[in-house]
Short mmCIF file of C-alpha atoms and ligand atoms in Angstrom, two decimals:
data_model
loop_
_atom_site.label_atom_id
_atom_site.label_comp_id
_atom_site.label_asym_id
_atom_site.label_seq_id
_atom_site.Cartn_x
_atom_site.Cartn_y
_atom_site.Cartn_z
CA MET A 1 4.28 -36.39 -14.02
CA PHE A 2 3.84 -33.08 -15.83
CA GLY A 3 5.36 -33.80 -19.19
CA ASN A 4 8.77 -34.43 -20.75
CA ASP A 5 11.76 -32.14 -21.00
CA LYS A 6 10.94 -31.02 -24.51
CA ALA A 7 7.44 -29.90 -23.41
CA VAL A 8 8.90 -28.04 -20.41
CA ASP A 9 11.40 -26.29 -22.67
CA GLU A 10 8.67 -25.19 -25.01
CA LEU A 11 6.49 -23.95 -22.13
CA GLY A 12 9.49 -22.06 -20.70
CA ARG A 13 10.17 -20.32 -23.91
CA MET A 14 6.53 -19.33 -24.36
CA VAL A 15 6.28 -18.02 -20.87
CA LEU A 16 9.54 -16.04 -20.98
CA ASP A 17 8.77 -14.68 -24.46
CA TYR A 18 5.39 -13.43 -23.20
CA ALA A 19 6.88 -11.92 -20.10
CA GLU A 20 9.67 -10.28 -21.97
CA GLU A 21 7.23 -8.73 -24.37
CA ARG A 22 4.97 -7.42 -21.73
CA LEU A 23 7.82 -6.05 -19.68
CA THR A 24 9.25 -4.16 -22.56
CA LEU A 25 6.06 -2.88 -24.00
CA HIS A 26 5.85 0.87 -24.11
CA PRO A 27 3.19 2.18 -24.09
CA VAL A 28 1.05 -0.44 -22.48
CA PRO A 29 -2.57 -0.70 -23.54
CA LEU A 30 -5.16 0.30 -20.87
CA ASP A 31 -7.39 -2.72 -21.81
CA TYR A 32 -10.98 -3.33 -20.70
CA VAL A 33 -13.53 -5.09 -18.62
CA LEU A 34 -15.57 -8.05 -19.91
CA SER A 35 -18.69 -9.63 -18.43
CA GLU A 36 -18.59 -13.27 -17.26
CA ALA A 37 -20.80 -14.24 -20.20
CA GLU A 38 -18.36 -12.51 -22.65
CA LEU A 39 -15.43 -14.32 -21.05
CA LEU A 40 -17.09 -17.65 -21.13
CA ASP A 41 -17.99 -17.07 -24.73
CA ARG A 42 -14.37 -16.22 -25.62
CA ALA A 43 -12.44 -18.60 -23.36
CA GLY A 44 -14.87 -21.49 -22.81
CA GLN A 45 -14.22 -24.13 -20.24
CA THR A 46 -10.53 -24.13 -19.63
CA ILE A 47 -10.12 -26.80 -16.94
CA THR A 48 -10.45 -30.28 -18.35
CA THR A 49 -9.39 -33.77 -17.32
CA GLU A 50 -6.63 -34.06 -19.95
CA GLY A 51 -5.60 -30.40 -20.06
CA ILE A 52 -5.85 -28.05 -23.06
CA GLY A 53 -2.07 -27.87 -23.47
CA GLY A 54 0.34 -25.05 -22.67
CA ALA A 55 0.10 -23.44 -26.11
CA ARG A 56 -3.59 -23.14 -26.00
CA ALA A 57 -3.66 -21.96 -22.35
CA MET A 58 -1.05 -19.37 -23.03
CA ASP A 59 -2.87 -18.23 -26.08
CA LEU A 60 -6.13 -17.82 -24.07
CA PHE A 61 -4.34 -15.82 -21.47
CA ALA A 62 -2.59 -13.56 -24.01
CA GLU A 63 -5.61 -13.05 -26.27
CA VAL A 64 -8.61 -13.21 -23.91
CA LEU A 65 -7.79 -13.07 -20.24
CA ALA A 66 -4.99 -10.59 -19.94
CA PRO A 67 -6.58 -7.90 -22.11
CA ALA A 68 -9.67 -8.15 -19.83
CA CYS A 69 -7.48 -6.88 -16.96
CA LEU A 70 -6.68 -3.15 -16.78
CA SER A 71 -2.95 -2.34 -16.90
CA VAL A 72 -2.35 -0.73 -13.51
CA ASP A 73 0.96 0.67 -14.80
CA HIS A 74 -0.76 2.64 -17.63
CA PRO A 75 0.28 6.30 -17.28
CA ARG A 76 -3.34 7.41 -17.34
CA TYR A 77 -4.49 4.94 -14.76
CA LEU A 78 -5.03 7.41 -11.92
CA SER A 79 -7.72 5.70 -9.87
CA PHE A 80 -7.51 4.33 -6.30
CA ILE A 81 -3.69 4.02 -5.86
CA PRO A 82 -2.14 2.59 -9.02
CA CYS A 83 0.95 0.42 -9.13
CA ALA A 84 3.82 1.19 -11.43
CA PRO A 85 6.67 -1.20 -10.87
CA SER A 86 10.15 -0.35 -12.15
CA ASP A 87 11.25 -2.69 -14.95
CA ALA A 88 13.89 -4.10 -12.69
CA ALA A 89 11.33 -4.87 -9.87
CA ALA A 90 8.72 -6.40 -12.27
CA MET A 91 11.33 -8.54 -13.98
CA PHE A 92 12.73 -9.76 -10.68
CA ASP A 93 9.28 -10.88 -9.60
CA LEU A 94 9.71 -13.55 -12.31
CA VAL A 95 13.04 -14.62 -10.70
CA VAL A 96 11.41 -14.94 -7.27
CA GLY A 97 8.63 -17.07 -8.81
CA ALA A 98 11.22 -19.28 -10.48
CA SER A 99 13.40 -19.80 -7.38
CA SER A 100 11.29 -21.93 -5.08
CA MET A 101 12.53 -20.33 -1.90
CA TYR A 102 10.85 -20.02 1.41
CA ALA A 103 11.30 -16.73 3.11
CA GLY A 104 9.45 -17.30 6.43
CA SER A 105 12.58 -18.36 8.33
CA TRP A 106 16.28 -17.67 8.40
CA LEU A 107 17.01 -21.35 8.36
CA GLU A 108 15.28 -21.83 5.06
CA GLY A 109 15.75 -18.47 3.34
CA SER A 110 18.74 -16.68 4.93
CA GLY A 111 19.91 -15.04 1.70
CA ALA A 112 16.48 -13.73 0.81
CA VAL A 113 15.73 -12.61 4.38
CA PHE A 114 19.14 -10.77 4.54
CA ALA A 115 18.38 -8.87 1.32
CA GLU A 116 14.83 -8.06 2.40
CA ASN A 117 16.11 -6.78 5.72
CA GLN A 118 18.53 -4.42 3.95
CA ALA A 119 15.55 -2.99 2.05
CA LEU A 120 13.55 -2.68 5.24
CA ARG A 121 16.54 -0.90 6.79
CA TRP A 122 16.49 1.65 4.07
CA ILE A 123 12.89 2.42 4.84
CA ALA A 124 13.53 2.42 8.62
CA ASP A 125 16.36 4.90 8.06
CA LEU A 126 14.19 7.17 5.97
CA ALA A 127 11.71 7.21 8.85
CA GLY A 128 14.49 7.76 11.40
CA LEU A 129 13.58 4.62 13.36
CA PRO A 130 16.31 3.32 15.73
CA GLU A 131 18.93 0.61 15.13
CA GLN A 132 16.94 -2.24 16.68
CA ALA A 133 13.88 -1.60 14.47
CA GLY A 134 12.84 -4.36 12.08
CA GLY A 135 9.95 -6.18 10.57
CA VAL A 136 8.75 -8.00 7.54
CA PHE A 137 7.27 -7.64 4.08
CA VAL A 138 3.60 -8.60 4.12
CA PRO A 139 1.08 -8.89 1.30
CA GLY A 140 -0.42 -5.37 1.65
CA GLY A 141 -1.35 -2.53 3.94
CA THR A 142 -4.36 -4.32 5.23
CA ILE A 143 -2.36 -7.17 6.70
CA GLY A 144 0.34 -4.73 7.72
CA ASN A 145 -2.09 -2.60 9.78
CA LEU A 146 -3.79 -5.74 11.25
CA SER A 147 -0.46 -7.21 12.28
CA ALA A 148 0.69 -3.97 13.80
CA LEU A 149 -2.53 -3.62 15.80
CA VAL A 150 -2.40 -7.22 17.02
CA ALA A 151 1.13 -6.50 18.32
CA ALA A 152 -0.03 -3.27 19.92
CA ARG A 153 -2.88 -4.99 21.70
CA HIS A 154 -0.64 -7.84 22.86
CA ALA A 155 1.91 -5.40 24.23
CA ALA A 156 -0.81 -3.30 26.01
CA ARG A 157 -2.41 -6.29 27.68
CA ALA A 158 0.98 -7.80 28.69
CA ARG A 159 1.89 -4.53 30.33
CA ALA A 160 -1.47 -4.33 32.10
CA VAL A 161 -0.95 -7.81 33.50
CA GLU A 162 2.51 -6.75 34.62
CA GLU A 163 1.18 -3.62 36.27
CA ALA A 164 -1.60 -5.45 38.13
CA LYS A 165 0.99 -7.78 39.65
CA GLY A 166 -1.63 -10.43 40.30
CA GLU A 167 -3.74 -7.97 42.32
CA GLY A 168 -7.21 -7.60 40.91
CA ARG A 169 -8.09 -8.10 37.25
CA PRO A 170 -5.77 -6.44 34.84
CA LEU A 171 -7.14 -3.99 32.33
CA ARG A 172 -7.81 -5.31 28.86
CA PRO A 173 -7.64 -2.29 26.54
CA TRP A 174 -9.85 -2.96 23.51
CA ARG A 175 -10.07 0.25 21.55
CA VAL A 176 -8.25 1.95 18.67
CA VAL A 177 -8.44 5.64 17.79
CA ALA A 178 -8.03 7.20 14.35
CA THR A 179 -9.63 9.86 12.18
CA ALA A 180 -12.54 9.20 9.85
CA GLY A 181 -10.01 9.70 7.03
CA ALA A 182 -8.07 6.58 8.11
CA HIS A 183 -8.06 3.78 5.61
CA SER A 184 -10.96 1.25 5.60
CA SER A 185 -8.47 -1.49 6.54
CA ILE A 186 -8.29 -0.03 10.09
CA GLN A 187 -12.03 -0.63 10.59
CA SER A 188 -11.55 -4.04 8.98
CA ALA A 189 -8.66 -4.90 11.37
CA CYS A 190 -10.80 -3.79 14.32
CA ASP A 191 -13.57 -6.07 13.10
CA VAL A 192 -11.24 -9.00 12.78
CA MET A 193 -9.83 -8.29 16.23
CA ASP A 194 -13.14 -7.57 17.83
CA ALA A 195 -11.83 -4.18 18.77
CA GLU A 196 -13.65 -0.93 18.74
CA LEU A 197 -12.69 1.98 16.53
CA VAL A 198 -13.20 5.45 17.96
CA THR A 199 -12.84 8.34 15.46
CA VAL A 200 -11.48 11.71 16.10
CA GLU A 201 -12.60 14.81 14.11
CA PRO A 202 -9.87 16.06 11.84
CA ASP A 203 -8.95 19.75 11.73
CA GLU A 204 -9.93 21.99 8.89
CA HIS A 205 -7.06 20.58 6.84
CA LEU A 206 -8.41 17.07 7.35
CA ARG A 207 -5.54 16.20 9.70
CA LEU A 208 -5.47 14.35 12.97
CA THR A 209 -3.86 16.68 15.46
CA GLY A 210 -2.47 16.20 19.00
CA PRO A 211 -5.03 18.38 20.81
CA ALA A 212 -8.06 16.75 19.18
CA LEU A 213 -6.63 13.25 20.01
CA ARG A 214 -5.93 14.31 23.61
CA GLU A 215 -9.46 15.45 24.04
CA VAL A 216 -10.92 12.22 22.73
CA LEU A 217 -8.59 10.10 24.76
CA GLU A 218 -9.27 12.01 28.00
CA ARG A 219 -13.01 11.99 27.42
CA GLU A 220 -13.14 8.26 26.65
CA GLY A 221 -10.52 7.10 29.17
CA PRO A 222 -6.95 6.62 27.74
CA GLU A 223 -6.65 3.25 29.59
CA THR A 224 -9.24 1.74 27.31
CA PHE A 225 -7.07 2.24 24.19
CA PHE A 226 -4.30 0.07 22.97
CA ALA A 227 -3.30 1.95 19.79
CA VAL A 228 -3.53 5.27 17.99
CA VAL A 229 -3.40 5.17 14.21
CA ALA A 230 -2.14 8.19 12.38
CA THR A 231 -2.14 8.25 8.59
CA ALA A 232 0.80 9.52 6.67
CA GLY A 233 -0.98 10.15 3.37
CA THR A 234 -4.76 9.37 3.42
CA THR A 235 -5.94 7.36 0.47
CA ASN A 236 -8.68 9.85 -0.54
CA PHE A 237 -6.72 13.10 -0.21
CA GLY A 238 -3.14 12.24 0.62
CA VAL A 239 -3.37 14.04 3.98
CA VAL A 240 -0.49 13.65 6.34
CA ASP A 241 -1.62 13.78 9.93
CA ASP A 242 0.25 15.92 12.56
CA LEU A 243 2.55 13.05 13.39
CA ALA A 244 4.68 14.96 15.91
CA GLY A 245 1.59 16.20 17.77
CA VAL A 246 0.05 12.71 17.82
CA ALA A 247 3.31 11.13 18.93
CA GLU A 248 3.52 13.54 21.86
CA VAL A 249 -0.01 12.57 23.08
CA CYS A 250 0.76 8.85 22.65
CA ALA A 251 3.87 9.26 24.79
CA GLU A 252 1.96 11.11 27.49
CA HIS A 253 -0.46 8.26 27.82
CA GLY A 254 1.84 5.37 26.99
CA ILE A 255 -0.25 4.30 24.01
CA TRP A 256 1.17 2.55 20.96
CA PHE A 257 1.66 4.87 18.03
CA HIS A 258 1.04 3.24 14.67
CA VAL A 259 1.66 5.17 11.45
CA ASP A 260 -0.13 4.02 8.34
CA GLY A 261 1.99 5.19 5.45
CA ALA A 262 0.75 2.60 3.03
CA TYR A 263 0.43 5.13 0.20
CA GLY A 264 2.25 8.19 1.49
CA GLY A 265 5.19 6.66 3.33
CA ALA A 266 7.19 6.52 0.07
CA ALA A 267 7.45 10.30 0.15
CA LEU A 268 9.86 10.00 3.09
CA ALA A 269 12.41 9.66 0.28
CA ALA A 270 11.38 12.98 -1.27
CA PRO A 271 13.17 15.96 0.33
CA SER A 272 10.55 18.42 -1.04
CA VAL A 273 7.85 17.01 1.30
CA ARG A 274 9.93 15.15 4.01
CA SER A 275 9.13 17.75 6.66
CA LEU A 276 5.42 16.75 6.64
CA PHE A 277 6.50 13.48 8.19
CA ASP A 278 8.25 14.98 11.20
CA GLY A 279 7.33 12.82 14.23
CA VAL A 280 7.21 9.50 12.29
CA GLU A 281 10.58 8.62 13.98
CA ARG A 282 8.58 8.18 17.19
CA ALA A 283 6.33 5.51 15.71
CA ASP A 284 5.96 2.13 17.49
CA SER A 285 5.06 0.64 14.19
CA PHE A 286 5.03 1.92 10.60
CA ILE A 287 3.89 0.57 7.25
CA VAL A 288 4.47 1.55 3.66
CA ASP A 289 3.31 -0.33 0.57
CA PRO A 290 6.16 -0.45 -1.99
CA HIS A 291 3.38 -1.70 -4.36
CA LYS A 292 1.91 1.71 -4.28
CA TRP A 293 4.53 4.48 -4.67
CA LEU A 294 7.81 2.63 -4.36
CA PHE A 295 7.71 1.01 -7.76
CA ALA A 296 7.34 -2.63 -6.66
CA PRO A 297 4.85 -5.08 -8.12
CA PHE A 298 1.72 -6.00 -6.07
CA ASP A 299 1.97 -8.07 -2.91
CA CYS A 300 4.40 -5.86 -1.02
CA CYS A 301 3.91 -3.96 2.23
CA ALA A 302 6.85 -3.15 4.48
CA LEU A 303 5.86 -3.44 8.16
CA ILE A 304 8.43 -2.09 10.62
CA TYR A 305 8.40 -2.12 14.46
CA ARG A 306 10.43 0.05 16.83
CA GLU A 307 10.73 -2.92 19.24
CA PRO A 308 10.48 -6.12 17.15
CA ALA A 309 10.51 -8.26 20.27
CA LEU A 310 7.00 -6.98 21.13
CA ALA A 311 5.75 -8.11 17.72
CA ARG A 312 7.48 -11.45 18.03
CA ALA A 313 5.72 -12.04 21.37
CA ALA A 314 2.39 -11.47 19.66
CA HIS A 315 2.92 -13.28 16.35
CA THR A 316 5.16 -16.28 16.83
CA GLN A 317 3.27 -19.47 16.10
CA ARG A 318 4.21 -22.41 18.43
CA ALA A 319 4.00 -26.05 17.59
CA GLY A 320 6.25 -29.11 17.92
CA TYR A 321 7.01 -29.12 14.17
CA LEU A 322 8.18 -25.44 14.38
CA ASP A 323 10.35 -25.71 17.49
CA VAL A 324 13.48 -26.03 15.36
CA LEU A 325 12.67 -22.53 14.03
CA THR A 326 11.16 -20.78 17.06
CA GLU A 327 13.93 -21.84 19.37
CA ALA A 328 16.61 -20.38 17.04
CA ALA A 329 18.02 -16.97 17.81
CA GLN A 330 17.85 -15.92 14.11
CA TRP A 331 15.50 -13.52 12.42
CA ASN A 332 12.37 -15.31 11.22
CA PRO A 333 10.24 -12.81 9.27
CA THR A 334 7.06 -14.91 9.82
CA ASP A 335 7.32 -14.05 13.61
CA TYR A 336 6.36 -10.45 12.90
CA SER A 337 2.94 -10.69 11.23
CA VAL A 338 -0.20 -12.71 10.76
CA GLY A 339 0.59 -15.59 8.41
CA LEU A 340 3.20 -18.32 8.33
CA THR A 341 4.26 -19.44 4.86
CA ARG A 342 5.75 -16.50 2.92
CA ARG A 343 7.04 -15.69 -0.51
CA ALA A 344 10.26 -13.59 -0.63
CA ARG A 345 8.01 -10.72 -1.65
CA GLY A 346 10.48 -8.01 -0.66
CA LEU A 347 13.04 -9.13 -3.29
CA PRO A 348 11.59 -7.37 -6.29
CA LEU A 349 11.97 -4.06 -4.37
CA TRP A 350 15.38 -5.04 -3.11
CA PHE A 351 16.66 -5.90 -6.65
CA SER A 352 15.44 -2.63 -8.04
CA LEU A 353 16.89 -0.68 -5.14
CA ALA A 354 20.20 -2.48 -5.44
CA THR A 355 20.25 -1.98 -9.16
CA HIS A 356 19.32 1.74 -9.39
CA GLY A 357 20.31 3.02 -6.01
CA THR A 358 18.14 4.99 -3.62
CA ALA A 359 18.76 8.35 -5.42
CA ALA A 360 16.84 7.05 -8.42
CA TYR A 361 13.87 6.47 -6.14
CA THR A 362 14.10 10.01 -4.80
CA ARG A 363 14.09 11.35 -8.39
CA ALA A 364 11.13 9.17 -9.46
CA ILE A 365 8.98 10.24 -6.44
CA GLU A 366 9.92 13.90 -6.94
CA ARG A 367 8.95 13.55 -10.58
CA THR A 368 5.49 12.29 -9.64
CA LEU A 369 5.16 15.22 -7.20
CA GLU A 370 6.04 17.61 -10.00
CA VAL A 371 3.26 16.20 -12.18
CA ALA A 372 0.88 16.45 -9.19
CA ARG A 373 1.86 20.11 -8.78
CA HIS A 374 1.12 20.68 -12.41
CA ALA A 375 -2.27 18.97 -12.11
CA GLU A 376 -3.11 21.20 -9.16
CA SER A 377 -2.15 24.39 -10.94
CA GLU A 378 -4.07 23.33 -14.08
CA VAL A 379 -7.21 22.72 -12.02
CA GLU A 380 -6.78 26.18 -10.41
CA ARG A 381 -6.25 27.78 -13.81
CA ARG A 382 -9.29 26.24 -15.58
CA PRO A 383 -12.49 28.22 -14.85
CA ASP A 384 -14.72 25.03 -14.86
CA LEU A 385 -12.63 23.25 -12.29
CA GLU A 386 -12.08 23.87 -8.56
CA LEU A 387 -9.63 22.35 -6.19
CA VAL A 388 -11.13 20.81 -3.14
CA ARG A 389 -8.05 20.89 -0.94
CA HIS A 390 -4.43 21.88 -1.44
CA ARG A 391 -2.47 18.70 -1.94
CA ASP A 392 0.02 17.36 0.60
CA LEU A 393 1.43 14.68 -1.72
CA SER A 394 0.46 13.32 -5.14
CA VAL A 395 -3.32 12.97 -4.83
CA VAL A 396 -5.28 15.84 -6.34
CA VAL A 397 -9.07 16.10 -5.69
CA PHE A 398 -11.21 18.60 -7.57
CA ARG A 399 -14.73 19.34 -8.73
CA ARG A 400 -16.15 20.11 -12.15
CA LEU A 401 -18.51 22.98 -11.56
CA GLY A 402 -22.02 22.08 -12.57
CA TRP A 403 -21.57 18.38 -12.52
CA GLY A 404 -23.58 15.85 -10.47
CA PRO A 405 -22.68 12.30 -9.67
CA GLY A 406 -24.09 10.94 -12.91
CA ASP A 407 -21.86 13.35 -14.95
CA TYR A 408 -18.71 12.15 -13.23
CA GLN A 409 -19.62 8.53 -13.73
CA ALA A 410 -20.46 9.00 -17.46
CA TRP A 411 -17.16 10.87 -17.99
CA SER A 412 -15.25 8.15 -16.24
CA ASP A 413 -16.99 5.39 -18.12
CA ARG A 414 -16.45 7.01 -21.44
CA MET A 415 -12.72 7.37 -20.85
CA LEU A 416 -12.43 3.68 -19.94
CA GLU A 417 -14.54 2.61 -22.95
CA ASP A 418 -12.14 4.54 -25.19
CA GLU A 419 -9.24 2.84 -23.41
CA PHE A 420 -7.96 6.35 -22.87
CA ALA A 421 -7.81 6.71 -19.15
CA PHE A 422 -8.97 5.13 -15.84
CA VAL A 423 -10.06 7.81 -13.49
CA VAL A 424 -13.01 6.86 -11.21
CA PRO A 425 -14.78 9.51 -9.21
CA THR A 426 -14.54 9.57 -5.40
CA THR A 427 -16.83 11.02 -2.76
CA HIS A 428 -16.20 13.25 0.18
CA ASP A 429 -18.79 14.59 2.62
CA GLY A 430 -21.53 13.22 0.37
CA GLU A 431 -20.16 15.03 -2.71
CA THR A 432 -18.94 13.21 -5.86
CA LEU A 433 -15.58 14.52 -6.95
CA ALA A 434 -12.82 13.85 -9.49
CA ARG A 435 -9.54 12.53 -8.10
CA PHE A 436 -6.03 11.79 -9.55
CA ALA A 437 -3.55 9.64 -7.66
CA ILE A 438 -0.18 10.09 -9.36
CA VAL A 439 2.45 7.51 -8.52
CA ASN A 440 3.67 6.57 -11.95
CA PRO A 441 6.76 8.43 -13.08
CA GLU A 442 5.69 7.79 -16.69
CA THR A 443 2.57 9.91 -16.21
CA THR A 444 3.24 13.28 -17.84
CA GLU A 445 1.87 16.84 -17.74
CA ALA A 446 0.50 16.12 -21.14
CA ASP A 447 -1.47 13.14 -19.78
CA ILE A 448 -3.00 15.35 -17.11
CA ASP A 449 -3.91 18.08 -19.60
CA ALA A 450 -5.44 15.57 -22.01
CA ILE A 451 -7.70 14.17 -19.24
CA LEU A 452 -8.67 17.61 -18.07
CA ASP A 453 -9.55 18.59 -21.62
CA THR A 454 -12.26 15.93 -21.59
CA MET A 455 -14.02 17.79 -18.76
CA ALA A 456 -14.58 20.99 -20.67
C1 PLP B 501 -3.97 1.15 0.34
C2 PLP B 501 -3.93 1.56 1.72
C3 PLP B 501 -4.09 0.62 2.69
C4 PLP B 501 -4.27 -0.83 2.42
O1 PLP B 501 -3.28 -1.43 1.71
P1 PLP B 501 -3.49 -2.72 0.80
O2 PLP B 501 -2.09 -2.97 0.26
O3 PLP B 501 -4.52 -2.36 -0.26
O4 PLP B 501 -4.02 -3.85 1.66
C5 PLP B 501 -3.99 0.95 4.04
N1 PLP B 501 -3.81 2.25 4.31
C6 PLP B 501 -3.69 3.27 3.42
C7 PLP B 501 -3.53 4.61 3.92
C8 PLP B 501 -3.75 2.88 2.05
O5 PLP B 501 -3.70 3.89 1.15
#
């Protein structure tokens, strides 16, 4: 149907050669953005009735399309949260793609699920979650947060029904509480769920604390809430909330405690900052994106529940054609999140962890923290620059004295045009600011200095 053996051989060689070259390229080019008109001009119409042939399609990808995508693993890509997969993880993504395996159920993907579960266990142990904890790798933090909140609401409503014992109408808690610094995906999850997000004012260090949470819950009626979201590493500043204080208030009121560690959770593996996370062991659910600071390629969020049975009750899809799976006692990853069909997306992380060992992860994360420490002290040392907040993790936010929003944007655009660095400005309290998110162990002190030099 799709060509003879010889053609497939040739395609295979082409694809593997390209992948090998990209995977072993050091340094990688930052690359650039093109407009749709420019791309149409260079690539033309690529989908045709008879096909343009593998060689031509590969060529177009290599020469036109790929360079029009920024390399997120470039050491001076410090915007948003970058992604810097280890070579082992990136290479293994290729193997997963080649393997035609289904990792939604134990029946179909037992080997992959077993390996993914060992990787999840490593994370659960870092967080200090109990033996029965477990979960699933989902595409990203957005789906991880949504899935956790769906489980939380299901559990809260089931318990309310239980408590009402058929007398009167059971409560239907519909609200979530978090700080304004929580990730935009929490608001998005609430929108999808038709839930209401109530925000708590953070303290002067931008953290959610127990007392502030207690005040809001008591004012608003704790029985109206089904989950509290604490952030372990906010996206804009890397702030770790007072997890122990928040856990305590959740326990007092019997409210589900979700910890969003999509970015920062990786630092559980870093002894120098581990104490910031005290209290995470009390989480009912926890996420971390290995595609952020745990050196896995995109499409990887670890979602872990303290009581997986509560998540299963919320997420298991039921249908005659699925009975053979849902009636089995085995671990079916798909039962723990929104979504059914799933790629074995935890395997690149698993392979890299198995290959290098967990100590290599600790060293790599500590290295990025060292570079972040350097960035912070350089900002403090340079008279034109001013730190906005002392860093908890590896995000450094600072201002260039005398600059307005247009100056930051022009500076950022110029660095990208020169294919030198990708550092977009951020805003906080209406002020435009410069921000580095350092998660790539290849980023050096010299990279930071070179970028700061451009702000003089
Ligand atoms: C990035 C991020 C998310 C969303 O994760 P995606 O993988 O982009 O969907 C959620 N929470 C925090 C704190 C994040 O930094």
